[in-house]
Amino acid sequence: MKNIKSFLGLIFLFAGLILISIPLYHDWQQAQELRALEEALSLLSEGSSDSNHSSFTEERLKTVLELEIPSIDLKQKVLNETTEENLNIALTQLKKDQTPGKGNFAIAGHRGYRGDRHFRNLPNVQYGEKVYLHSKDETYVYKVTASKIIQPTEVEVIDDKKDKNEITMITCTIDGSERIAVKGELIETIKK
């Protein structure tokens, strides 16, 4: 009987270690992808097109933006296509062929369950705070005008509105059943 209890204890211990290691491995893998993206961007800015990571072509790298929200200490890369792989690495553009500063620039990001990656702290962004979208040549400054919980089916939140330039940032609620949408209006464009 004692041997059976010891054996079961070891099995439960082993199973627990595996369950703990899965999210840690997932975090490590995401960090590796992000590091590869940042290294490729650095090489591109230095004038080199030699990338060590095959999924980051020079054409793809030229479209990478950076979103900065000082109030929640967020500075994240924004990839130009929403795929599960891209969402695991960074924030993503929701609509194809978006142009910063024109129309409703929509960005999606996972909520993240640990640390400050992705849009974990997006619900803490308050009315009136500034959001910066950095491209290679310009910085687009937006002032937050709204933050609300919406249903996943409320896709009209990312539609363009005539003569209105804005940003919409979307992530899931903690339980994943609803979405949090934070909107801001363009107030300034700064040339670099």
GROMACS .gro file of C-alpha atoms in nm:
model
  192
    1MET     CA    1   0.000   0.000   0.000
    2LYS     CA    2   0.286   0.237   0.086
    3ASN     CA    3   0.449   0.170  -0.253
    4ILE     CA    4   0.124   0.249  -0.435
    5LYS     CA    5   0.087   0.581  -0.250
    6SER     CA    6   0.448   0.672  -0.326
    7PHE     CA    7   0.402   0.580  -0.691
    8LEU     CA    8   0.079   0.785  -0.717
    9GLY     CA    9   0.251   1.076  -0.543
   10LEU     CA   10   0.531   1.069  -0.800
   11ILE     CA   11   0.281   1.056  -1.086
   12PHE     CA   12   0.091   1.358  -0.948
   13LEU     CA   13   0.418   1.544  -0.891
   14PHE     CA   14   0.532   1.472  -1.246
   15ALA     CA   15   0.191   1.575  -1.388
   16GLY     CA   16   0.204   1.898  -1.186
   17LEU     CA   17   0.551   1.982  -1.317
   18ILE     CA   18   0.433   1.928  -1.674
   19LEU     CA   19   0.129   2.150  -1.622
   20ILE     CA   20   0.346   2.425  -1.475
   21SER     CA   21   0.603   2.399  -1.753
   22ILE     CA   22   0.354   2.434  -2.041
   23PRO     CA   23   0.277   2.808  -1.993
   24LEU     CA   24   0.643   2.877  -1.914
   25TYR     CA   25   0.746   2.709  -2.238
   26HIS     CA   26   0.476   2.905  -2.425
   27ASP     CA   27   0.610   3.233  -2.279
   28TRP     CA   28   0.967   3.135  -2.370
   29GLN     CA   29   0.862   3.053  -2.726
   30GLN     CA   30   0.678   3.387  -2.765
   31ALA     CA   31   0.981   3.571  -2.626
   32GLN     CA   32   1.204   3.397  -2.883
   33GLU     CA   33   0.973   3.503  -3.168
   34LEU     CA   34   0.959   3.861  -3.042
   35ARG     CA   35   1.337   3.870  -3.005
   36ALA     CA   36   1.374   3.742  -3.364
   37LEU     CA   37   1.135   4.014  -3.485
   38GLU     CA   38   1.326   4.286  -3.298
   39GLU     CA   39   1.662   4.160  -3.429
   40ALA     CA   40   1.529   4.155  -3.784
   41LEU     CA   41   1.393   4.510  -3.743
   42SER     CA   42   1.728   4.623  -3.606
   43LEU     CA   43   1.911   4.473  -3.903
   44LEU     CA   44   1.670   4.642  -4.142
   45SER     CA   45   1.720   4.981  -3.976
   46GLU     CA   46   2.097   4.935  -4.010
   47GLY     CA   47   2.052   4.880  -4.383
   48SER     CA   48   2.106   4.506  -4.382
   49SER     CA   49   1.843   4.278  -4.535
   50ASP     CA   50   1.998   3.962  -4.389
   51SER     CA   51   1.743   3.817  -4.147
   52ASN     CA   52   1.803   3.507  -3.938
   53HIS     CA   53   1.433   3.431  -3.920
   54SER     CA   54   1.267   3.318  -4.243
   55SER     CA   55   0.915   3.437  -4.152
   56PHE     CA   56   1.028   3.801  -4.131
   57THR     CA   57   1.089   3.912  -4.486
   58GLU     CA   58   1.216   4.261  -4.559
   59GLU     CA   59   0.877   4.353  -4.708
   60ARG     CA   60   0.696   4.232  -4.395
   61LEU     CA   61   0.935   4.417  -4.164
   62LYS     CA   62   0.877   4.750  -4.340
   63THR     CA   63   0.511   4.740  -4.236
   64VAL     CA   64   0.575   4.686  -3.863
   65LEU     CA   65   0.449   4.971  -3.645
   66GLU     CA   66   0.486   5.038  -3.275
   67LEU     CA   67   0.205   5.126  -3.037
   68GLU     CA   68   0.290   5.322  -2.724
   69ILE     CA   69   0.054   5.392  -2.435
   70PRO     CA   70   0.258   5.565  -2.162
   71SER     CA   71  -0.018   5.550  -1.898
   72ILE     CA   72   0.004   5.169  -1.887
   73ASP     CA   73   0.374   5.148  -1.975
   74LEU     CA   74   0.300   4.970  -2.304
   75LYS     CA   75   0.531   4.973  -2.603
   76GLN     CA   76   0.450   4.689  -2.842
   77LYS     CA   77   0.514   4.605  -3.205
   78VAL     CA   78   0.210   4.596  -3.436
   79LEU     CA   79   0.222   4.343  -3.719
   80ASN     CA   80   0.019   4.412  -4.034
   81GLU     CA   81  -0.188   4.092  -4.038
   82THR     CA   82  -0.401   3.922  -3.776
   83THR     CA   83  -0.312   3.554  -3.753
   84GLU     CA   84  -0.283   3.333  -3.447
   85GLU     CA   85   0.095   3.320  -3.495
   86ASN     CA   86   0.121   3.700  -3.517
   87LEU     CA   87  -0.110   3.750  -3.217
   88ASN     CA   88   0.122   3.528  -3.012
   89ILE     CA   89   0.417   3.752  -3.097
   90ALA     CA   90   0.274   4.104  -3.091
   91LEU     CA   91  -0.029   4.322  -3.153
   92THR     CA   92  -0.186   4.307  -3.499
   93GLN     CA   93  -0.378   4.522  -3.744
   94LEU     CA   94  -0.737   4.403  -3.779
   95LYS     CA   95  -0.810   4.538  -4.126
   96LYS     CA   96  -0.607   4.488  -4.442
   97ASP     CA   97  -0.457   4.793  -4.610
   98GLN     CA   98  -0.503   5.027  -4.314
   99THR     CA   99  -0.313   5.353  -4.318
  100PRO     CA  100  -0.214   5.513  -3.989
  101GLY     CA  101  -0.383   5.848  -3.937
  102LYS     CA  102  -0.659   5.773  -4.188
  103GLY     CA  103  -0.999   5.627  -4.107
  104ASN     CA  104  -1.034   5.390  -3.814
  105PHE     CA  105  -0.701   5.218  -3.752
  106ALA     CA  106  -0.794   4.896  -3.568
  107ILE     CA  107  -0.550   4.696  -3.355
  108ALA     CA  108  -0.610   4.364  -3.178
  109GLY     CA  109  -0.408   4.196  -2.908
  110HIS     CA  110  -0.431   3.906  -2.669
  111ARG     CA  111  -0.503   3.995  -2.309
  112GLY     CA  112  -0.206   3.797  -2.179
  113TYR     CA  113  -0.222   3.622  -1.846
  114ARG     CA  114   0.112   3.722  -1.699
  115GLY     CA  115   0.333   4.028  -1.713
  116ASP     CA  116   0.261   4.336  -1.920
  117ARG     CA  117   0.278   4.188  -2.270
  118HIS     CA  118   0.007   4.245  -2.523
  119PHE     CA  119  -0.309   4.423  -2.408
  120ARG     CA  120  -0.325   4.294  -2.051
  121ASN     CA  121  -0.361   4.645  -1.908
  122LEU     CA  122  -0.568   4.797  -2.190
  123PRO     CA  123  -0.879   4.820  -1.967
  124ASN     CA  124  -0.684   5.059  -1.740
  125VAL     CA  125  -0.648   5.323  -2.014
  126GLN     CA  126  -0.856   5.625  -1.915
  127TYR     CA  127  -1.045   5.890  -2.110
  128GLY     CA  128  -0.817   6.172  -2.225
  129GLU     CA  129  -0.491   5.975  -2.215
  130LYS     CA  130  -0.264   5.980  -2.519
  131VAL     CA  131  -0.179   5.687  -2.745
  132TYR     CA  132   0.111   5.699  -2.992
  133LEU     CA  133   0.132   5.494  -3.312
  134HIS     CA  134   0.485   5.509  -3.451
  135SER     CA  135   0.567   5.436  -3.814
  136LYS     CA  136   0.907   5.471  -3.977
  137ASP     CA  137   0.842   5.832  -4.081
  138GLU     CA  138   0.567   5.963  -3.852
  139THR     CA  139   0.410   5.941  -3.510
  140TYR     CA  140   0.032   5.957  -3.487
  141VAL     CA  141  -0.097   6.093  -3.158
  142TYR     CA  142  -0.447   5.991  -3.048
  143LYS     CA  143  -0.648   6.105  -2.747
  144VAL     CA  144  -0.864   5.834  -2.583
  145THR     CA  145  -1.233   5.915  -2.616
  146ALA     CA  146  -1.404   5.593  -2.508
  147SER     CA  147  -1.355   5.256  -2.344
  148LYS     CA  148  -1.633   5.001  -2.330
  149ILE     CA  149  -1.713   4.633  -2.314
  150ILE     CA  150  -1.871   4.500  -2.632
  151GLN     CA  151  -1.992   4.167  -2.764
  152PRO     CA  152  -1.763   3.976  -3.007
  153THR     CA  153  -2.029   4.029  -3.275
  154GLU     CA  154  -2.010   4.410  -3.255
  155VAL     CA  155  -1.764   4.433  -3.543
  156GLU     CA  156  -1.895   4.773  -3.654
  157VAL     CA  157  -1.670   4.922  -3.385
  158ILE     CA  158  -1.382   4.901  -3.635
  159ASP     CA  159  -1.571   5.056  -3.927
  160ASP     CA  160  -1.446   5.383  -4.074
  161LYS     CA  161  -1.658   5.692  -4.011
  162LYS     CA  162  -1.672   5.968  -4.268
  163ASP     CA  163  -1.418   6.245  -4.199
  164LYS     CA  164  -1.305   6.085  -3.871
  165ASN     CA  165  -0.952   5.960  -3.807
  166GLU     CA  166  -0.932   5.738  -3.502
  167ILE     CA  167  -0.776   5.432  -3.347
  168THR     CA  168  -0.960   5.133  -3.201
  169MET     CA  169  -0.775   4.887  -2.976
  170ILE     CA  170  -0.947   4.560  -2.891
  171THR     CA  171  -0.877   4.275  -2.650
  172CYS     CA  172  -1.078   4.012  -2.465
  173THR     CA  173  -1.225   4.040  -2.118
  174ILE     CA  174  -1.059   3.815  -1.859
  175ASP     CA  175  -1.304   3.531  -1.918
  176GLY     CA  176  -1.286   3.578  -2.298
  177SER     CA  177  -1.662   3.602  -2.347
  178GLU     CA  178  -1.665   3.973  -2.436
  179ARG     CA  179  -1.430   4.232  -2.582
  180ILE     CA  180  -1.289   4.557  -2.451
  181ALA     CA  181  -1.270   4.834  -2.711
  182VAL     CA  182  -1.070   5.151  -2.644
  183LYS     CA  183  -1.111   5.429  -2.899
  184GLY     CA  184  -0.914   5.746  -2.958
  185GLU     CA  185  -0.928   6.038  -3.201
  186LEU     CA  186  -0.627   6.159  -3.398
  187ILE     CA  187  -0.509   6.490  -3.257
  188GLU     CA  188  -0.165   6.529  -3.411
  189THR     CA  189   0.075   6.382  -3.667
  190ILE     CA  190   0.446   6.435  -3.599
  191LYS     CA  191   0.698   6.395  -3.883
  192LYS     CA  192   1.026   6.233  -3.783
   0.00000   0.00000   0.00000
